[in-house]
mmCIF file of C-alpha atoms in Angstrom:
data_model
loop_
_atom_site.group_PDB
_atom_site.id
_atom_site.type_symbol
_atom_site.label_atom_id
_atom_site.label_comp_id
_atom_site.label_asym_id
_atom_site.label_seq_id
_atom_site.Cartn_x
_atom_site.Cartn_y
_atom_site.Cartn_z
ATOM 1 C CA UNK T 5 -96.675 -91.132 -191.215
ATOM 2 C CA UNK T 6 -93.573 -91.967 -193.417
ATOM 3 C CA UNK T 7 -91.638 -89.286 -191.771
ATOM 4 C CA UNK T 8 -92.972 -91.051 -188.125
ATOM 5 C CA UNK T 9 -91.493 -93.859 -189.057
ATOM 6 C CA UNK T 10 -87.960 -93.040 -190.229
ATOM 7 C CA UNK T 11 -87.768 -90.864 -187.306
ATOM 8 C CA UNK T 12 -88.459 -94.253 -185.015
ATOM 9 C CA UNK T 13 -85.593 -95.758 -187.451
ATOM 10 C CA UNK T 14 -82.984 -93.215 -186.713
ATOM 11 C CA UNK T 15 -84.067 -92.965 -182.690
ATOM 12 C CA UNK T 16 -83.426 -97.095 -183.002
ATOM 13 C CA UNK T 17 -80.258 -96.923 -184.739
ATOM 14 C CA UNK T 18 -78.836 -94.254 -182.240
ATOM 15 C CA UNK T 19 -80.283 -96.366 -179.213
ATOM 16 C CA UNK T 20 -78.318 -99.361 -180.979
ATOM 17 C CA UNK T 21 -75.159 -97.602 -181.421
ATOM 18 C CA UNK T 22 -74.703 -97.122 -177.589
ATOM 19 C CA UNK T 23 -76.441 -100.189 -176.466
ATOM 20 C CA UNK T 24 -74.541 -102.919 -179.015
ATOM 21 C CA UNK T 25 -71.477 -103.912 -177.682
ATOM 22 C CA UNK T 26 -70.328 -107.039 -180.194
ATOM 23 C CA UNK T 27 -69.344 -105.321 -183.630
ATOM 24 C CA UNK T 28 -67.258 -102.764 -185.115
ATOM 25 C CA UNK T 29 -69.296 -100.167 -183.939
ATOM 26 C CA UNK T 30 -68.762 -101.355 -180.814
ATOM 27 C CA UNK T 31 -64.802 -100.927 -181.101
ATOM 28 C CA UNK T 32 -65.666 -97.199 -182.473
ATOM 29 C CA UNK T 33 -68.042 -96.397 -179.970
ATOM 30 C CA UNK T 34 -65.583 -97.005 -177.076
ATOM 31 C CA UNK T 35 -62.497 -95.895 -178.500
ATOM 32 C CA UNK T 36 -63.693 -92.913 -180.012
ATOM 33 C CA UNK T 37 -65.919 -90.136 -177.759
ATOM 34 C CA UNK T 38 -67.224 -88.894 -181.227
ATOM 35 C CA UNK T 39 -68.966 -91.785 -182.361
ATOM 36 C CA UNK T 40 -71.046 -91.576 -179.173
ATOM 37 C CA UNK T 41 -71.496 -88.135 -179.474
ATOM 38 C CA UNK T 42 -73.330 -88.940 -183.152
ATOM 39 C CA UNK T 43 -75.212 -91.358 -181.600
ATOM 40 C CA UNK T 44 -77.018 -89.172 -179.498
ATOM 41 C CA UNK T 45 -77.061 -86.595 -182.371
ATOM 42 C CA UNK T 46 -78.914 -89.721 -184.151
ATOM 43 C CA UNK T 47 -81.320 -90.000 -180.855
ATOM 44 C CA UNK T 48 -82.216 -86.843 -181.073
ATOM 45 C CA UNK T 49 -82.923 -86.249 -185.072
ATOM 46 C CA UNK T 50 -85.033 -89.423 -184.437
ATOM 47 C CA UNK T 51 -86.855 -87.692 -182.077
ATOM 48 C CA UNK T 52 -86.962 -84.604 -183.994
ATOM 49 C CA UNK T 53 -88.350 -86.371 -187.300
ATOM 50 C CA UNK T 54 -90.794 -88.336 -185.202
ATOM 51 C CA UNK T 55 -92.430 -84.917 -183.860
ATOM 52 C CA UNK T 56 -92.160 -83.133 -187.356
ATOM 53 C CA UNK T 57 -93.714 -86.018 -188.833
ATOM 54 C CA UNK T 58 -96.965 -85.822 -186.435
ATOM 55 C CA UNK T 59 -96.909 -82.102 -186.284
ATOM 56 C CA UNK T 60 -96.878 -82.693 -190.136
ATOM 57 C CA UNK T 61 -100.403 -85.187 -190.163
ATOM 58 C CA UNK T 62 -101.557 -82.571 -187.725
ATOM 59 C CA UNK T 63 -101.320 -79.680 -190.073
ATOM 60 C CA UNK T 64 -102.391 -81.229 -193.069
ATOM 61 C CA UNK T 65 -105.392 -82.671 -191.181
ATOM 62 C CA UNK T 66 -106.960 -79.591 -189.580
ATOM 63 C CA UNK T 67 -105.529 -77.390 -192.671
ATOM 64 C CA UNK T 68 -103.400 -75.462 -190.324
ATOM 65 C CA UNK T 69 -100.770 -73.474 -192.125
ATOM 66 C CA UNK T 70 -97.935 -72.462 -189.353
ATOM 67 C CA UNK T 71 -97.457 -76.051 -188.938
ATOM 68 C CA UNK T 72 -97.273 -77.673 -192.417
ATOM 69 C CA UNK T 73 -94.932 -74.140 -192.882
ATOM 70 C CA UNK T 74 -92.925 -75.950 -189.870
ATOM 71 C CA UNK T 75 -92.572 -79.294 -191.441
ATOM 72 C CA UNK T 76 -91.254 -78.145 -194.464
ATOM 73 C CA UNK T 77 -89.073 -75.418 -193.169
ATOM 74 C CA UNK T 78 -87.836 -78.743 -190.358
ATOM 75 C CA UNK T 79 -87.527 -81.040 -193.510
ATOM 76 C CA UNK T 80 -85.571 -78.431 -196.077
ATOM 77 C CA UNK T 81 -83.008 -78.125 -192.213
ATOM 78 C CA UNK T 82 -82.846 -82.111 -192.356
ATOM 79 C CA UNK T 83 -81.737 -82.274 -195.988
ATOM 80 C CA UNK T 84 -79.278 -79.549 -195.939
ATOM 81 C CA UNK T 85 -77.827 -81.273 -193.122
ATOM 82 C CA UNK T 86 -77.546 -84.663 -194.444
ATOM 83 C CA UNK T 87 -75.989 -83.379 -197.812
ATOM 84 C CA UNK T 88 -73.563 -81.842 -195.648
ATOM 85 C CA UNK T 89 -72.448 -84.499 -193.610
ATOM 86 C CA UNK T 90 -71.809 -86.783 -196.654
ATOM 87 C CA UNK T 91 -69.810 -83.899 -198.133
ATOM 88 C CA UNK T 92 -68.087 -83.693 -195.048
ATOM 89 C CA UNK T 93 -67.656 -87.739 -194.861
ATOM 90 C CA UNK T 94 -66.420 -87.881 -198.224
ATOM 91 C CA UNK T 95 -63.738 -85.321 -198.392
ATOM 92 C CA UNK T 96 -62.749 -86.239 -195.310
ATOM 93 C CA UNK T 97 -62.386 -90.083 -195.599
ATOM 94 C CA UNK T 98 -58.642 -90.383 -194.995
ATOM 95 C CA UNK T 99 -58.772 -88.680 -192.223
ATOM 96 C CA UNK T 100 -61.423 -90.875 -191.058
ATOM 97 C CA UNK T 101 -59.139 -93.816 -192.026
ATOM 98 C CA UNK T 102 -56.316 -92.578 -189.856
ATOM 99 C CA UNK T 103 -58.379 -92.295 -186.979
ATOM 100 C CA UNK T 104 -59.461 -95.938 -187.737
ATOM 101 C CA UNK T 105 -55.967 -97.084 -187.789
ATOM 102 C CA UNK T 106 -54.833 -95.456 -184.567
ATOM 103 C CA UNK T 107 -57.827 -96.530 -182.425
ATOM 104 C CA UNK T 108 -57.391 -100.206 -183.685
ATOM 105 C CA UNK T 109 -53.410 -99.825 -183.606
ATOM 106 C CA UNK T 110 -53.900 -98.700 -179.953
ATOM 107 C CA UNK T 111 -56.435 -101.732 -179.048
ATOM 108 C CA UNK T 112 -54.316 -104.324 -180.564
ATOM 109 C CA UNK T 113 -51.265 -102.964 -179.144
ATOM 110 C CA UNK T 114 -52.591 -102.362 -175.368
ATOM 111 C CA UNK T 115 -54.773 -106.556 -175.928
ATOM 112 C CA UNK T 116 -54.675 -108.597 -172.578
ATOM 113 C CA UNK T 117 -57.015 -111.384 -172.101
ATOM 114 C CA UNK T 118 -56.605 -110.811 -168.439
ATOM 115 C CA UNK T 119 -57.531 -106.873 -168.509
ATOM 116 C CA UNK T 120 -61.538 -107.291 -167.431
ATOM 117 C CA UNK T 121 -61.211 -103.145 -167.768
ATOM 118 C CA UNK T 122 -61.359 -103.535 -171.413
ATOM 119 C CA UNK T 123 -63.074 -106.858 -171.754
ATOM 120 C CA UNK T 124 -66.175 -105.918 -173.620
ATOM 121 C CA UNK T 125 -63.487 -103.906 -176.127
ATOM 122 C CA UNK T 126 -61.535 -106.682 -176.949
ATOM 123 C CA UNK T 127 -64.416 -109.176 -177.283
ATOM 124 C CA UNK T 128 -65.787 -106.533 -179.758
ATOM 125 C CA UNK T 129 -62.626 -106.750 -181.510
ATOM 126 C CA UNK T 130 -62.276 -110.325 -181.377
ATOM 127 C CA UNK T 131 -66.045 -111.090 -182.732
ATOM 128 C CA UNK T 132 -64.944 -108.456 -185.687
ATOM 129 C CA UNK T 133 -61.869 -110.864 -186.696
ATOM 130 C CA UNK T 134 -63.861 -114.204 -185.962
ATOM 131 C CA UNK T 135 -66.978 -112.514 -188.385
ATOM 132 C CA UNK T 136 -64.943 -110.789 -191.248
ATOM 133 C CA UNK T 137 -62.454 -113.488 -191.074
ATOM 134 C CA UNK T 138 -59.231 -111.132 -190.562
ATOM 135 C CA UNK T 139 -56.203 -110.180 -188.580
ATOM 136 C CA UNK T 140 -55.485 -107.316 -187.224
ATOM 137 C CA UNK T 141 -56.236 -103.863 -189.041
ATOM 138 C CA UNK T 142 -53.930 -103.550 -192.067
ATOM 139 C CA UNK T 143 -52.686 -107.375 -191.672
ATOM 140 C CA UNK T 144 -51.625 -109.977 -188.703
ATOM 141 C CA UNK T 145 -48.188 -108.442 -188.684
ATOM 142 C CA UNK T 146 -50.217 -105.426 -186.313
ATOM 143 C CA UNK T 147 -50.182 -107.853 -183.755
ATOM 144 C CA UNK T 148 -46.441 -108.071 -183.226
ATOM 145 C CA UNK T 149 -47.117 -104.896 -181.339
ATOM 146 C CA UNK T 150 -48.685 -106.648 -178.891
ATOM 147 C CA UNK T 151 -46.818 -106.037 -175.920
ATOM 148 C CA UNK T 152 -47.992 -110.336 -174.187
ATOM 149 C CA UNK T 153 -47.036 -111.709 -177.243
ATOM 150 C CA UNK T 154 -43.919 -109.673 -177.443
ATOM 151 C CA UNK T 155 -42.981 -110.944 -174.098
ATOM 152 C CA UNK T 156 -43.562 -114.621 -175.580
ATOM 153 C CA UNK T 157 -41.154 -114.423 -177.796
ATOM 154 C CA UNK T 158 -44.196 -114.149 -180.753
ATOM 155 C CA UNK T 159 -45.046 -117.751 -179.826
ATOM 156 C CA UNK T 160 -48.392 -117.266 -179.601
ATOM 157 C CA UNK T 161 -50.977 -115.386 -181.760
ATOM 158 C CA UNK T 162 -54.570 -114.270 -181.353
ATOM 159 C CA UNK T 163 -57.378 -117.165 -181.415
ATOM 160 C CA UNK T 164 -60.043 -115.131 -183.449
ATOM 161 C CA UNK T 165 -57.517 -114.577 -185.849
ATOM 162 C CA UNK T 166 -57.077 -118.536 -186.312
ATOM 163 C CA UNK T 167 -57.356 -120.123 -189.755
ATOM 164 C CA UNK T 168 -57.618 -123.863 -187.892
ATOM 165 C CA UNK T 169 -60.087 -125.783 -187.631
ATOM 166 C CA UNK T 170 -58.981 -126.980 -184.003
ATOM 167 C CA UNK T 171 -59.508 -123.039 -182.862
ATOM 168 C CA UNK T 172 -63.278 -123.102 -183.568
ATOM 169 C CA UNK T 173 -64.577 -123.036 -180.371
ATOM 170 C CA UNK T 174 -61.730 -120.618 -178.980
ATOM 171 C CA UNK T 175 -62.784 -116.851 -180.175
ATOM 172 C CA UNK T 176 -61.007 -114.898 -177.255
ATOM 173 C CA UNK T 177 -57.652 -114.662 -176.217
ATOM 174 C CA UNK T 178 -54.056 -116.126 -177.052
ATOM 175 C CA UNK T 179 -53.447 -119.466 -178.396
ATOM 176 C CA UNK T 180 -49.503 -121.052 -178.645
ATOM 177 C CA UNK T 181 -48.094 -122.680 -181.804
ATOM 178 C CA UNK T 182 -48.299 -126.508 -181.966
ATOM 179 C CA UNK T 183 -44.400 -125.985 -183.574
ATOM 180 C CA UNK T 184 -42.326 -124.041 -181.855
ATOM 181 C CA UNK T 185 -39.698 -121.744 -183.812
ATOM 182 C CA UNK T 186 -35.923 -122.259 -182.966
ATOM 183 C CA UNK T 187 -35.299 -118.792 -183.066
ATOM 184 C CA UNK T 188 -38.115 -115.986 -182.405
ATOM 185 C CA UNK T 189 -41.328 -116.616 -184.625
ATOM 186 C CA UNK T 190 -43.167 -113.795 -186.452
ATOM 187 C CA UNK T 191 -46.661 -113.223 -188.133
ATOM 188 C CA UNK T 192 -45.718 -115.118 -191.103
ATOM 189 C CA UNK T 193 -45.215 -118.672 -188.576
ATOM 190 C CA UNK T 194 -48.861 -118.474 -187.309
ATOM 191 C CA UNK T 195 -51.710 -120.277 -188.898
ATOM 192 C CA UNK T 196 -53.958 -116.915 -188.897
ATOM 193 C CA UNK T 197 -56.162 -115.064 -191.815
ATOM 194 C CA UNK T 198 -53.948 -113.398 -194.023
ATOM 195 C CA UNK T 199 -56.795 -110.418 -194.804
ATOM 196 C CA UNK T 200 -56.371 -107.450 -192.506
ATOM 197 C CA UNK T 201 -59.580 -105.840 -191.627
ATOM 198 C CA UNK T 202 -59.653 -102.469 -193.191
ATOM 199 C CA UNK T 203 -59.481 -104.820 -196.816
ATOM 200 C CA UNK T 204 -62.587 -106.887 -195.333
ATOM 201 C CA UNK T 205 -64.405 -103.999 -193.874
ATOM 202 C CA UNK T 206 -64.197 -101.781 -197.354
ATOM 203 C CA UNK T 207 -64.687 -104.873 -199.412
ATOM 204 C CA UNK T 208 -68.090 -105.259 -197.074
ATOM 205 C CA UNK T 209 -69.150 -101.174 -197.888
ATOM 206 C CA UNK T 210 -68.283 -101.995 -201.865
ATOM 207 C CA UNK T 211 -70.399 -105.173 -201.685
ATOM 208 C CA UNK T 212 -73.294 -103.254 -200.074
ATOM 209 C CA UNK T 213 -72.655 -100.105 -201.047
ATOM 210 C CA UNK T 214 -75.679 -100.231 -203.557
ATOM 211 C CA UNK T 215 -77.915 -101.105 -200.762
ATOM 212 C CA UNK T 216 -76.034 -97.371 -198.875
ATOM 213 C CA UNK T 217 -76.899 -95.229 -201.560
ATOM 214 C CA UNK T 218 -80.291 -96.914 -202.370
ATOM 215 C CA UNK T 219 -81.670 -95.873 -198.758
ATOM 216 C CA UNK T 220 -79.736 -92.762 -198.539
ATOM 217 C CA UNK T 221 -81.647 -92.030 -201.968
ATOM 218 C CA UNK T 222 -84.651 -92.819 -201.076
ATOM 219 C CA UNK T 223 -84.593 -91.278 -197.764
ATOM 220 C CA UNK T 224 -83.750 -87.997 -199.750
ATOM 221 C CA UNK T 225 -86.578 -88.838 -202.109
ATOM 222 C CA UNK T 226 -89.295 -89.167 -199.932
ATOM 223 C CA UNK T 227 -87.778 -85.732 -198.238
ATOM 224 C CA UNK T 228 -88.030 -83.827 -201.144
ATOM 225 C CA UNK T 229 -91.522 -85.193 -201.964
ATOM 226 C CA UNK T 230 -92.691 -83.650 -198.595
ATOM 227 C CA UNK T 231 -91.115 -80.589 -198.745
ATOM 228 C CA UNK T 232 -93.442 -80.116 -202.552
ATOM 229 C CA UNK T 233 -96.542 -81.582 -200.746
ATOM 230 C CA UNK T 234 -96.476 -79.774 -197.718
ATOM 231 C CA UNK T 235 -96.501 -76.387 -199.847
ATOM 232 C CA UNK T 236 -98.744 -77.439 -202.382
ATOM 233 C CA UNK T 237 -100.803 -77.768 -199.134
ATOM 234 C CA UNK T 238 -100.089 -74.418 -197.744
ATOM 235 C CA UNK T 239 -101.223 -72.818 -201.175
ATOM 236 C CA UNK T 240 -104.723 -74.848 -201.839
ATOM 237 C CA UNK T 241 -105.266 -73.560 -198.302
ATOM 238 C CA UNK T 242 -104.500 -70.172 -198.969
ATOM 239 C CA UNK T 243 -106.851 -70.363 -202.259
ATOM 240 C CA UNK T 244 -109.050 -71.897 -200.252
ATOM 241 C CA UNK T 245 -109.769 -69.534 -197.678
ATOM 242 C CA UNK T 246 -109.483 -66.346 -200.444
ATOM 243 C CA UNK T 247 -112.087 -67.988 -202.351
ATOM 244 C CA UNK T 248 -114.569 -68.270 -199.026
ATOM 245 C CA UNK T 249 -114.184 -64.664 -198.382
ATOM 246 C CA UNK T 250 -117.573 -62.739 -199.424
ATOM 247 C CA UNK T 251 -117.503 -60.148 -202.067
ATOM 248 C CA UNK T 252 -118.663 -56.460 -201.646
#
């Protein structure tokens, strides 16, 4: 039942992956084919655990060996694999990083408030830097790539990126400076959130990475404790059945 449940946890995290379209993941899951790609991994493990899970009850119900020898041999597959892909994640974290930087470096620099292509995108982006309270990806200076505000001479600067009260209700789009520059105005002249995002996005993970490795612990607990119950199971049956066989 445990196992029927996390299963229906995964399927609705997958689901929510490719349906949610105003976060980060939102930015990853259209910039980056692979992140959609896990989420239907995620869809289908979900799936997966959900049917191990009530071939599991099913076995240990009716006694039925094959299956409970399924559910473990499913569970030990599940395991492995999720060891491995936080091996994987781990050694491979700058890599990961880099990737980060050139999908937001590539949203930033290709912006336009009047591109209803990429609206959904860029309103992602934009409700990342309103929430987290950040500019751009390493700091606001990333958005002097931008090739609009380029073209403005850098007199304007993103509005979810504001640090003004006045730019509360604005979360979308450009805003222009109430002083205008003499000469060309950079990063440093608007009034924006100094914090880039990849500082607000791994000080989130360090703030709740307790919480991570709490369910990711757990998760691997309750694994392990099914793996050693469903072959306890397997061998009381086996007993079981010697013991009811009549002597000679």
């Amino acid at each position: 039942l445990l196992f029927q449940i996390l299963g229906a946890v995964i399927l609705g995290f997958g689901i929510w992956i490719l349906a949610d379209k105003s976060s980060f993941i939102a930015v990853l899951q259209m910039s980056s084919p692979s992140l959609k790609t896990g989420a239907y991994v995620l869809i289908g493990v979900g799936a997966l655990t959900m049917l191990m899970g009530f071939l599991g009850c099913l076995g240990a119900v009716n006694e039925i060996r094959c299956l409970l020898g399924l559910y473990f041999t499913c569970l030990m597959v599940i395991l492995i694999t999720q060891v491995a892909a936080g091996l994987v994640i781990y050694f491979q974290k700058e890599r990961l990083k880099e990737e980060l930087s050139r999908i937001v470096g590539n949203l930033i620099e290709n912006y336009d408030p009047l591109n209803d292509d990429e609206r959904n995108l860029q309103d992602a982006w934009d409700y990342v830097q309103t929430q987290i309270a950040c500019c751009g990806w390493t700091g606001a200076k990333d958005w002097e790539n931008n090739e609009i505000l380029i073209n403005q001479s850098m007199t304007a600067y993103p509005c979810s990126c504001s640090n003004s009260s006045k730019d509360l209700q604005v979360d979308s789009g450009f805003c222009n400076l109430d002083v205008l520059v003499n000469t060309t105005a950079t990063s440093a002249d608007w009034p924006v959130h100094e914090q880039g995002c990849m500082d607000g996005v791994e000080k989130w993970l360090k703030d709740n990475l307790g919480v991570i490795l709490g369910v990711c612990t757990g998760v691997g607990v309750i694994e392990l404790l099914g793996m050693i119950l469903s072959i306890s199971l397997c061998k009381n049956i086996h007993s079981e059945d010697y013991t009811k066989v009549p002597k000679s």
